[in-house]
């Protein structure tokens, strides 16, 4: 069995991060932020925050499900885990 890693002793960023790819998915479907807000029943500032991929600390699973439904996509199309850089990787 692989050894599990703990994030308790690591500094923020040493364990990687999640990239929000909503803007790419929207461009592929040729849909605007206003239109997505209307179709998902969400407020524009929420869609805009995810679109920009900034200031997203927690993910609203209901919002993501609605976006997946409207865009006919998968969560993996909207979010991507990126491992830490090799030089910044925490010791095992």
mmCIF file with all atom_site columns, C-alpha atoms in Angstrom:
data_model
loop_
_atom_site.group_PDB
_atom_site.id
_atom_site.type_symbol
_atom_site.label_atom_id
_atom_site.label_alt_id
_atom_site.label_comp_id
_atom_site.label_asym_id
_atom_site.label_entity_id
_atom_site.label_seq_id
_atom_site.pdbx_PDB_ins_code
_atom_site.Cartn_x
_atom_site.Cartn_y
_atom_site.Cartn_z
_atom_site.occupancy
_atom_site.B_iso_or_equiv
_atom_site.pdbx_formal_charge
_atom_site.auth_seq_id
_atom_site.auth_comp_id
_atom_site.auth_asym_id
_atom_site.auth_atom_id
_atom_site.pdbx_PDB_model_num
ATOM 1  C CA . UNK A 1 1  ? 0.000   0.000  0.000   1.00 0.00 ? 1  UNK A CA 1
ATOM 2  C CA . UNK A 1 2  ? 1.282   3.464  -0.873  1.00 0.00 ? 2  UNK A CA 1
ATOM 3  C CA . UNK A 1 3  ? 2.316   5.721  1.953   1.00 0.00 ? 3  UNK A CA 1
ATOM 4  C CA . UNK A 1 4  ? -0.208  8.498  2.574   1.00 0.00 ? 4  UNK A CA 1
ATOM 5  C CA . UNK A 1 5  ? 0.902   12.116 2.633   1.00 0.00 ? 5  UNK A CA 1
ATOM 6  C CA . UNK A 1 6  ? -0.164  14.628 5.240   1.00 0.00 ? 6  UNK A CA 1
ATOM 7  C CA . UNK A 1 7  ? -0.788  18.288 4.421   1.00 0.00 ? 7  UNK A CA 1
ATOM 8  C CA . UNK A 1 8  ? -0.767  19.353 8.051   1.00 0.00 ? 8  UNK A CA 1
ATOM 9  C CA . UNK A 1 9  ? 2.947   20.163 8.116   1.00 0.00 ? 9  UNK A CA 1
ATOM 10 C CA . UNK A 1 10 ? 3.147   21.592 4.585   1.00 0.00 ? 10 UNK A CA 1
ATOM 11 C CA . UNK A 1 11 ? 2.823   25.229 3.651   1.00 0.00 ? 11 UNK A CA 1
ATOM 12 C CA . UNK A 1 12 ? 0.037   26.287 1.322   1.00 0.00 ? 12 UNK A CA 1
ATOM 13 C CA . UNK A 1 13 ? 0.878   25.442 -2.276  1.00 0.00 ? 13 UNK A CA 1
ATOM 14 C CA . UNK A 1 14 ? 3.267   22.597 -1.531  1.00 0.00 ? 14 UNK A CA 1
ATOM 15 C CA . UNK A 1 15 ? 0.510   20.092 -2.172  1.00 0.00 ? 15 UNK A CA 1
ATOM 16 C CA . UNK A 1 16 ? -0.614  21.559 -5.502  1.00 0.00 ? 16 UNK A CA 1
ATOM 17 C CA . UNK A 1 17 ? -3.783  23.413 -6.390  1.00 0.00 ? 17 UNK A CA 1
ATOM 18 C CA . UNK A 1 18 ? -7.052  23.214 -8.308  1.00 0.00 ? 18 UNK A CA 1
ATOM 19 C CA . UNK A 1 19 ? -7.389  25.115 -11.583 1.00 0.00 ? 19 UNK A CA 1
ATOM 20 C CA . UNK A 1 20 ? -10.885 26.271 -12.555 1.00 0.00 ? 20 UNK A CA 1
ATOM 21 C CA . UNK A 1 21 ? -11.402 25.808 -16.302 1.00 0.00 ? 21 UNK A CA 1
ATOM 22 C CA . UNK A 1 22 ? -14.918 27.214 -16.638 1.00 0.00 ? 22 UNK A CA 1
ATOM 23 C CA . UNK A 1 23 ? -13.821 29.903 -19.104 1.00 0.00 ? 23 UNK A CA 1
ATOM 24 C CA . UNK A 1 24 ? -12.407 27.274 -21.489 1.00 0.00 ? 24 UNK A CA 1
ATOM 25 C CA . UNK A 1 25 ? -15.588 25.178 -21.272 1.00 0.00 ? 25 UNK A CA 1
ATOM 26 C CA . UNK A 1 26 ? -17.718 28.250 -21.928 1.00 0.00 ? 26 UNK A CA 1
ATOM 27 C CA . UNK A 1 27 ? -15.625 29.264 -24.932 1.00 0.00 ? 27 UNK A CA 1
ATOM 28 C CA . UNK A 1 28 ? -15.930 25.737 -26.353 1.00 0.00 ? 28 UNK A CA 1
ATOM 29 C CA . UNK A 1 29 ? -19.729 26.009 -26.078 1.00 0.00 ? 29 UNK A CA 1
ATOM 30 C CA . UNK A 1 30 ? -19.800 29.646 -27.248 1.00 0.00 ? 30 UNK A CA 1
ATOM 31 C CA . UNK A 1 31 ? -21.768 30.816 -24.200 1.00 0.00 ? 31 UNK A CA 1
ATOM 32 C CA . UNK A 1 32 ? -21.458 34.092 -22.290 1.00 0.00 ? 32 UNK A CA 1
ATOM 33 C CA . UNK A 1 33 ? -21.347 34.591 -18.540 1.00 0.00 ? 33 UNK A CA 1
ATOM 34 C CA . UNK A 1 34 ? -24.733 36.313 -18.635 1.00 0.00 ? 34 UNK A CA 1
ATOM 35 C CA . UNK A 1 35 ? -26.272 33.419 -20.545 1.00 0.00 ? 35 UNK A CA 1
ATOM 36 C CA . UNK A 1 36 ? -24.751 30.823 -18.215 1.00 0.00 ? 36 UNK A CA 1
ATOM 37 C CA . UNK A 1 37 ? -26.038 32.724 -15.191 1.00 0.00 ? 37 UNK A CA 1
ATOM 38 C CA . UNK A 1 38 ? -29.531 32.742 -16.702 1.00 0.00 ? 38 UNK A CA 1
ATOM 39 C CA . UNK A 1 39 ? -29.495 29.066 -17.686 1.00 0.00 ? 39 UNK A CA 1
ATOM 40 C CA . UNK A 1 40 ? -28.128 27.878 -14.327 1.00 0.00 ? 40 UNK A CA 1
ATOM 41 C CA . UNK A 1 41 ? -30.257 30.218 -12.218 1.00 0.00 ? 41 UNK A CA 1
ATOM 42 C CA . UNK A 1 42 ? -27.100 31.634 -10.647 1.00 0.00 ? 42 UNK A CA 1
ATOM 43 C CA . UNK A 1 43 ? -26.135 35.210 -9.960  1.00 0.00 ? 43 UNK A CA 1
ATOM 44 C CA . UNK A 1 44 ? -23.679 36.811 -12.373 1.00 0.00 ? 44 UNK A CA 1
ATOM 45 C CA . UNK A 1 45 ? -21.007 37.489 -9.701  1.00 0.00 ? 45 UNK A CA 1
ATOM 46 C CA . UNK A 1 46 ? -20.857 33.767 -8.883  1.00 0.00 ? 46 UNK A CA 1
ATOM 47 C CA . UNK A 1 47 ? -20.457 32.784 -12.532 1.00 0.00 ? 47 UNK A CA 1
ATOM 48 C CA . UNK A 1 48 ? -17.881 35.553 -12.977 1.00 0.00 ? 48 UNK A CA 1
ATOM 49 C CA . UNK A 1 49 ? -15.839 34.359 -9.985  1.00 0.00 ? 49 UNK A CA 1
ATOM 50 C CA . UNK A 1 50 ? -15.643 30.816 -11.361 1.00 0.00 ? 50 UNK A CA 1
ATOM 51 C CA . UNK A 1 51 ? -15.049 32.154 -14.884 1.00 0.00 ? 51 UNK A CA 1
ATOM 52 C CA . UNK A 1 52 ? -12.033 34.147 -13.715 1.00 0.00 ? 52 UNK A CA 1
ATOM 53 C CA . UNK A 1 53 ? -10.907 31.296 -11.451 1.00 0.00 ? 53 UNK A CA 1
ATOM 54 C CA . UNK A 1 54 ? -9.993  33.761 -8.724  1.00 0.00 ? 54 UNK A CA 1
ATOM 55 C CA . UNK A 1 55 ? -11.240 34.053 -5.163  1.00 0.00 ? 55 UNK A CA 1
ATOM 56 C CA . UNK A 1 56 ? -12.654 30.522 -5.303  1.00 0.00 ? 56 UNK A CA 1
ATOM 57 C CA . UNK A 1 57 ? -11.883 28.925 -1.972  1.00 0.00 ? 57 UNK A CA 1
ATOM 58 C CA . UNK A 1 58 ? -14.781 26.488 -1.772  1.00 0.00 ? 58 UNK A CA 1
ATOM 59 C CA . UNK A 1 59 ? -16.712 24.858 -4.562  1.00 0.00 ? 59 UNK A CA 1
ATOM 60 C CA . UNK A 1 60 ? -20.490 24.852 -4.676  1.00 0.00 ? 60 UNK A CA 1
ATOM 61 C CA . UNK A 1 61 ? -21.336 21.335 -5.848  1.00 0.00 ? 61 UNK A CA 1
ATOM 62 C CA . UNK A 1 62 ? -24.866 22.347 -6.807  1.00 0.00 ? 62 UNK A CA 1
ATOM 63 C CA . UNK A 1 63 ? -23.511 25.146 -9.014  1.00 0.00 ? 63 UNK A CA 1
ATOM 64 C CA . UNK A 1 64 ? -21.012 22.775 -10.644 1.00 0.00 ? 64 UNK A CA 1
ATOM 65 C CA . UNK A 1 65 ? -23.775 20.221 -11.278 1.00 0.00 ? 65 UNK A CA 1
ATOM 66 C CA . UNK A 1 66 ? -25.952 22.878 -12.918 1.00 0.00 ? 66 UNK A CA 1
ATOM 67 C CA . UNK A 1 67 ? -23.050 24.015 -15.110 1.00 0.00 ? 67 UNK A CA 1
ATOM 68 C CA . UNK A 1 68 ? -22.338 20.415 -16.119 1.00 0.00 ? 68 UNK A CA 1
ATOM 69 C CA . UNK A 1 69 ? -26.006 19.978 -17.022 1.00 0.00 ? 69 UNK A CA 1
ATOM 70 C CA . UNK A 1 70 ? -26.190 23.183 -19.074 1.00 0.00 ? 70 UNK A CA 1
ATOM 71 C CA . UNK A 1 71 ? -22.863 22.646 -20.868 1.00 0.00 ? 71 UNK A CA 1
ATOM 72 C CA . UNK A 1 72 ? -23.328 18.872 -21.097 1.00 0.00 ? 72 UNK A CA 1
ATOM 73 C CA . UNK A 1 73 ? -19.874 18.318 -19.668 1.00 0.00 ? 73 UNK A CA 1
ATOM 74 C CA . UNK A 1 74 ? -18.153 16.559 -16.784 1.00 0.00 ? 74 UNK A CA 1
ATOM 75 C CA . UNK A 1 75 ? -16.678 18.025 -13.609 1.00 0.00 ? 75 UNK A CA 1
ATOM 76 C CA . UNK A 1 76 ? -13.241 17.095 -14.990 1.00 0.00 ? 76 UNK A CA 1
ATOM 77 C CA . UNK A 1 77 ? -13.902 19.573 -17.803 1.00 0.00 ? 77 UNK A CA 1
ATOM 78 C CA . UNK A 1 78 ? -14.309 22.354 -15.223 1.00 0.00 ? 78 UNK A CA 1
ATOM 79 C CA . UNK A 1 79 ? -11.698 21.527 -12.573 1.00 0.00 ? 79 UNK A CA 1
ATOM 80 C CA . UNK A 1 80 ? -8.150  20.212 -12.777 1.00 0.00 ? 80 UNK A CA 1
ATOM 81 C CA . UNK A 1 81 ? -5.724  19.249 -10.031 1.00 0.00 ? 81 UNK A CA 1
ATOM 82 C CA . UNK A 1 82 ? -2.166  20.404 -10.686 1.00 0.00 ? 82 UNK A CA 1
ATOM 83 C CA . UNK A 1 83 ? 0.604   18.792 -8.711  1.00 0.00 ? 83 UNK A CA 1
ATOM 84 C CA . UNK A 1 84 ? 3.239   20.997 -7.096  1.00 0.00 ? 84 UNK A CA 1
ATOM 85 C CA . UNK A 1 85 ? 6.338   21.838 -9.067  1.00 0.00 ? 85 UNK A CA 1
ATOM 86 C CA . UNK A 1 86 ? 9.062   19.210 -8.767  1.00 0.00 ? 86 UNK A CA 1
ATOM 87 C CA . UNK A 1 87 ? 11.299  21.697 -6.953  1.00 0.00 ? 87 UNK A CA 1
ATOM 88 C CA . UNK A 1 88 ? 8.569   22.578 -4.466  1.00 0.00 ? 88 UNK A CA 1
ATOM 89 C CA . UNK A 1 89 ? 7.317   19.051 -3.843  1.00 0.00 ? 89 UNK A CA 1
ATOM 90 C CA . UNK A 1 90 ? 7.196   18.158 -0.174  1.00 0.00 ? 90 UNK A CA 1
ATOM 91 C CA . UNK A 1 91 ? 9.345   15.298 1.072   1.00 0.00 ? 91 UNK A CA 1
ATOM 92 C CA . UNK A 1 92 ? 7.686   11.905 1.416   1.00 0.00 ? 92 UNK A CA 1
#
